[in-house]
PDB file of C-alpha atoms in Angstrom:
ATOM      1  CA  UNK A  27     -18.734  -8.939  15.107  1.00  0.00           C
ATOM      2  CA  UNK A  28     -15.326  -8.094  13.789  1.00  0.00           C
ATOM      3  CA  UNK A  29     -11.955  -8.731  15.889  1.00  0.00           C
ATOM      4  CA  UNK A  30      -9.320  -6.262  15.040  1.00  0.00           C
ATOM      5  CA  UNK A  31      -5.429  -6.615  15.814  1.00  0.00           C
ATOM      6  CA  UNK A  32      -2.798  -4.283  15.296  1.00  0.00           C
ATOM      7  CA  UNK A  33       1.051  -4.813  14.883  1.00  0.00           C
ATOM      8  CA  UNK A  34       3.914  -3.495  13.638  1.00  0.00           C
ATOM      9  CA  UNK A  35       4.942  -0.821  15.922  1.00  0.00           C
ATOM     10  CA  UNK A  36       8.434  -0.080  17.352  1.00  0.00           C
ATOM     11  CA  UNK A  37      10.797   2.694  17.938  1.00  0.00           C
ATOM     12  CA  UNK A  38      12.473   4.424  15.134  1.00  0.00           C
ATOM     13  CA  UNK A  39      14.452   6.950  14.492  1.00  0.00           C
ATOM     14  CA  UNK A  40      13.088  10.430  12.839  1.00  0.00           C
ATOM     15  CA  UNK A  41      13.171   9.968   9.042  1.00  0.00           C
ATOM     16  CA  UNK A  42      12.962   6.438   9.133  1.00  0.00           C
ATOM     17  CA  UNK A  43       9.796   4.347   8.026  1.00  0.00           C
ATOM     18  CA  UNK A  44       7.603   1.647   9.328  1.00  0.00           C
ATOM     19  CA  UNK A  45       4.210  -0.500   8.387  1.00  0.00           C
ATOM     20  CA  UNK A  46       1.366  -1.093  10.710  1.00  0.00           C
ATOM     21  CA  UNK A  47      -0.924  -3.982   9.748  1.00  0.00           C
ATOM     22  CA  UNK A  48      -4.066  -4.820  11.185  1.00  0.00           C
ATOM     23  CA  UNK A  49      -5.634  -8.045  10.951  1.00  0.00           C
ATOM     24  CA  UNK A  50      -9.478  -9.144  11.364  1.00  0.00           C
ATOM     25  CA  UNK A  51     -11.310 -11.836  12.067  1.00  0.00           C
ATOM     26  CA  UNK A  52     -14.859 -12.809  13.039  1.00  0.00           C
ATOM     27  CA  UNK A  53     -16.724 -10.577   9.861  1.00  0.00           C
ATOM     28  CA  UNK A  54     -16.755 -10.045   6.434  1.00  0.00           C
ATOM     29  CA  UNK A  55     -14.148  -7.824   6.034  1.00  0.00           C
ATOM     30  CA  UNK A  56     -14.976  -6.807   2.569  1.00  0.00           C
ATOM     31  CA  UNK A  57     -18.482  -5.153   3.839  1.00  0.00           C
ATOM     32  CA  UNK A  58     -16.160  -2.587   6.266  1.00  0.00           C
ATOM     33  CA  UNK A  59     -14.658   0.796   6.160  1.00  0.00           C
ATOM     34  CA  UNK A  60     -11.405   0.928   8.256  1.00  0.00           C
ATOM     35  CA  UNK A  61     -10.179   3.954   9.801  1.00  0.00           C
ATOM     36  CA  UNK A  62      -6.619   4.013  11.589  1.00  0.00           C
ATOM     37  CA  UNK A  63      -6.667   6.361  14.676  1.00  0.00           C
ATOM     38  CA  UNK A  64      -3.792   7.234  17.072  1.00  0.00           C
ATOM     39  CA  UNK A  65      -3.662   8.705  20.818  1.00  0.00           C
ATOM     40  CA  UNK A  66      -0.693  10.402  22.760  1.00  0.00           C
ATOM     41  CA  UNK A  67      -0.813  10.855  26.498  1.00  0.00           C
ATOM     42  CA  UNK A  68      -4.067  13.532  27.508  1.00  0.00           C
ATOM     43  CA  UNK A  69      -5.535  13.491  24.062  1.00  0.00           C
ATOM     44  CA  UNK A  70      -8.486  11.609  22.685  1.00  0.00           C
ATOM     45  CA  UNK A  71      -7.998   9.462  19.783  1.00  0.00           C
ATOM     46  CA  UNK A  72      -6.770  11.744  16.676  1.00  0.00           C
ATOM     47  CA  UNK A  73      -8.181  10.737  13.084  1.00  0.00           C
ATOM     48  CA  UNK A  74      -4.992   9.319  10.794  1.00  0.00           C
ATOM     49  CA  UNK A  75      -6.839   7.853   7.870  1.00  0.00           C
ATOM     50  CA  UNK A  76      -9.625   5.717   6.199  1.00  0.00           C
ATOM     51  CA  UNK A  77     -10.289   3.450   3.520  1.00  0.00           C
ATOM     52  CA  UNK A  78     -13.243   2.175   1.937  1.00  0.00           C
ATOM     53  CA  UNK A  79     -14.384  -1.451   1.724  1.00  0.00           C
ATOM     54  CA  UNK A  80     -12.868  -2.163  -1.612  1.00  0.00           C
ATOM     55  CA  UNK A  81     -10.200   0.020  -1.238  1.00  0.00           C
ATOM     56  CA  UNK A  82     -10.752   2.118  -3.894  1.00  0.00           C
ATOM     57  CA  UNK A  83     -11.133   5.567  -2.003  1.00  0.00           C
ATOM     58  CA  UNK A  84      -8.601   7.342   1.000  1.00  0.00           C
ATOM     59  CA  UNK A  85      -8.775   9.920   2.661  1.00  0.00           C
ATOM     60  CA  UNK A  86      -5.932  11.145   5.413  1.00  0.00           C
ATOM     61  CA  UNK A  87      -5.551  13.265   8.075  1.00  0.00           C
ATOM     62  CA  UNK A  88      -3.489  16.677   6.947  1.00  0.00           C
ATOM     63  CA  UNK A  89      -0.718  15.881   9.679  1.00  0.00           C
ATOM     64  CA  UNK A  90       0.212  12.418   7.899  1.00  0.00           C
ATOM     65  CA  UNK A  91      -0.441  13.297   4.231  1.00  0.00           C
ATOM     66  CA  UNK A  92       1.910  12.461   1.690  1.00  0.00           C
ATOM     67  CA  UNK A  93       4.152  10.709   4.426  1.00  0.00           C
ATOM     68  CA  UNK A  94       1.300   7.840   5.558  1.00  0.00           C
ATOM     69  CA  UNK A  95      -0.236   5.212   2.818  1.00  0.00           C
ATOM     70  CA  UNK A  96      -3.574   3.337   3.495  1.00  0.00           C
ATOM     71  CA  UNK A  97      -4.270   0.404   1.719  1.00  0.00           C
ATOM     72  CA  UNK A  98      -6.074  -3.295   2.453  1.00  0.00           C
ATOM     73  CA  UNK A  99      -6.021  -6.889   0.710  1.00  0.00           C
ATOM     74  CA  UNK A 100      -9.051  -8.206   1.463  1.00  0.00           C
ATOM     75  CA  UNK A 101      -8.643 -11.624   0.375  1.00  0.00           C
ATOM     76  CA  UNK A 102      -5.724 -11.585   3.662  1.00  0.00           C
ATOM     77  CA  UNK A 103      -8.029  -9.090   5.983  1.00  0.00           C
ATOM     78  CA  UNK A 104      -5.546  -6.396   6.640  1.00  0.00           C
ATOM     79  CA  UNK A 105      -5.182  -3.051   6.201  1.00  0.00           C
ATOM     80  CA  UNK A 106      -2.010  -1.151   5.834  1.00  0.00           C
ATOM     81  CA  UNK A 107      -0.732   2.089   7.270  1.00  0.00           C
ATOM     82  CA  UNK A 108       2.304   2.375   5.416  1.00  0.00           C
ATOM     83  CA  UNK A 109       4.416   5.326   7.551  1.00  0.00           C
ATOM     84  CA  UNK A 110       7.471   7.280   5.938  1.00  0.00           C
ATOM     85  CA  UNK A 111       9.782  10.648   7.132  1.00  0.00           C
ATOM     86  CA  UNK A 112       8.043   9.762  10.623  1.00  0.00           C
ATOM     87  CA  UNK A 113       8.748  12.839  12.823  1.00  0.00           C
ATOM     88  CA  UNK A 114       8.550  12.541  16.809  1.00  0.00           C
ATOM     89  CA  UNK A 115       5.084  13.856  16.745  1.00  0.00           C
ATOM     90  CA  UNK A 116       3.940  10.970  14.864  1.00  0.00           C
ATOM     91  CA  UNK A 117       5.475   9.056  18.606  1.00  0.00           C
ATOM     92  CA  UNK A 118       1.484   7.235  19.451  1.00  0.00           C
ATOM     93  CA  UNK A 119      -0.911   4.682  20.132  1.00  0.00           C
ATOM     94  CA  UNK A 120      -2.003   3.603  17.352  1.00  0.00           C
ATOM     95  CA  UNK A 121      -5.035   1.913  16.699  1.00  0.00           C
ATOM     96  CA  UNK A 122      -7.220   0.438  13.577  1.00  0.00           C
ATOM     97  CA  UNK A 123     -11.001   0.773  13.733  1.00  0.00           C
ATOM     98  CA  UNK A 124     -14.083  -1.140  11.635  1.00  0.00           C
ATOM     99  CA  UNK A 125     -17.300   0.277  11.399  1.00  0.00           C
ATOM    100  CA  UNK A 126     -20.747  -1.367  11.503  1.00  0.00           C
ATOM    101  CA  UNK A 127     -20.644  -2.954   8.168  1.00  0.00           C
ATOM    102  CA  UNK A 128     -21.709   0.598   6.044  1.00  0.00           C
ATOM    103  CA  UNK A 129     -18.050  -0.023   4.116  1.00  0.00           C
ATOM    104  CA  UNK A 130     -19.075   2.729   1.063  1.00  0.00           C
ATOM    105  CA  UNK A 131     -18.440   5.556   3.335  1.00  0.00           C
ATOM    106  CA  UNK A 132     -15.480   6.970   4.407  1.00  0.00           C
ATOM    107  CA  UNK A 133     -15.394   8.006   8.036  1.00  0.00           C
ATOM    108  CA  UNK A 134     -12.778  10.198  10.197  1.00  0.00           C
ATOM    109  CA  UNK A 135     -14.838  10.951  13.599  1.00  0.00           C
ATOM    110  CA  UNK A 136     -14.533   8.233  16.174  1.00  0.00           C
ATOM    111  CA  UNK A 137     -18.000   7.362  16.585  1.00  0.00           C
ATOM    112  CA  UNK A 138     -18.416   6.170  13.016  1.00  0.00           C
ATOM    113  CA  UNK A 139     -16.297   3.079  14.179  1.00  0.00           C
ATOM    114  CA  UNK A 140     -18.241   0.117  15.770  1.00  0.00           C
ATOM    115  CA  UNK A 141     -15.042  -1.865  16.786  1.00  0.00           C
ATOM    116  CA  UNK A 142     -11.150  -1.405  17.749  1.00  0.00           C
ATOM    117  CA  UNK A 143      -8.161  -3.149  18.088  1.00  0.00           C
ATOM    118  CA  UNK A 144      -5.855  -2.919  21.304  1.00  0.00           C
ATOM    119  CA  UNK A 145      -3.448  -0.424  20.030  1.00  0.00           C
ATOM    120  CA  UNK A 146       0.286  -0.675  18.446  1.00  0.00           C
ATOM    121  CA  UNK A 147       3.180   1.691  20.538  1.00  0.00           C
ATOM    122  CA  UNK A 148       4.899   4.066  17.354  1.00  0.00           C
ATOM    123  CA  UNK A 149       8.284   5.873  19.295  1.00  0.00           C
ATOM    124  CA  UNK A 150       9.872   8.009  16.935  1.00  0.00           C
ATOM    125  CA  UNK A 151      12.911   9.839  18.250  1.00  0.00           C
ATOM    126  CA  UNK A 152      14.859  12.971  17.462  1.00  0.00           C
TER     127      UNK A 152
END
């Protein structure tokens, strides 16, 4: 079992920057791939990024790439979505995801992910 938490989000302006964190608890966060996903009103949850257990491989969604920054300190157990130049479109729920403990892998469909957080609000505005 892993418990996930995300925090961090607000409302912005367009061009400004913000960091999402989320925080586990409950597993061994070091044996886990984290994805971050988001979801806007009448869409499913959209793939933003990944990392791999030991953080040495990424891999983003086009939309977010080379503005958004994945990272993770696994001696704290967070993960980082580090967000710059945020454009309204980027305005989401946004949500980090663990999967089942297969950590090597990097994963960007939603059922690859085992467990979720609750969601952090992102408002950027024109």
């Amino acid at each position: 079992q892993v418990s996930l938490a995300e925090s961090g989000g607000g409302l912005v302006q367009a061009g400004a920057s913000l960091r999402l964190s989320c925080a586990a608890s409950g597993g061994t966060f070091n044996k886990v791939a984290i994805g971050w996903f988001r979801r806007t009103p009448g869409k499913e949850r959209e793939f933003v990024a990944a990392i791999s257990r030991d953080g040495a491989r990424t891999f983003y969604a086009d939309s977010v790439k080379g503005r958004f920054t994945i990272s993770r300190d696994n001696a704290k157990n967070t993960v980082l979505a580090q967000m710059s130049s945020l454009k309204p479109e980027d305005t989401a729920v946004y949500y980090c995801a663990a999967d089942g403990g297969d950590g090597y892998f990097l994963h960007y469909r939603r059922d690859d992910y085992t467990y979720w957080g609750q969601g952090t609000q992102v408002t950027v505005s024109s």
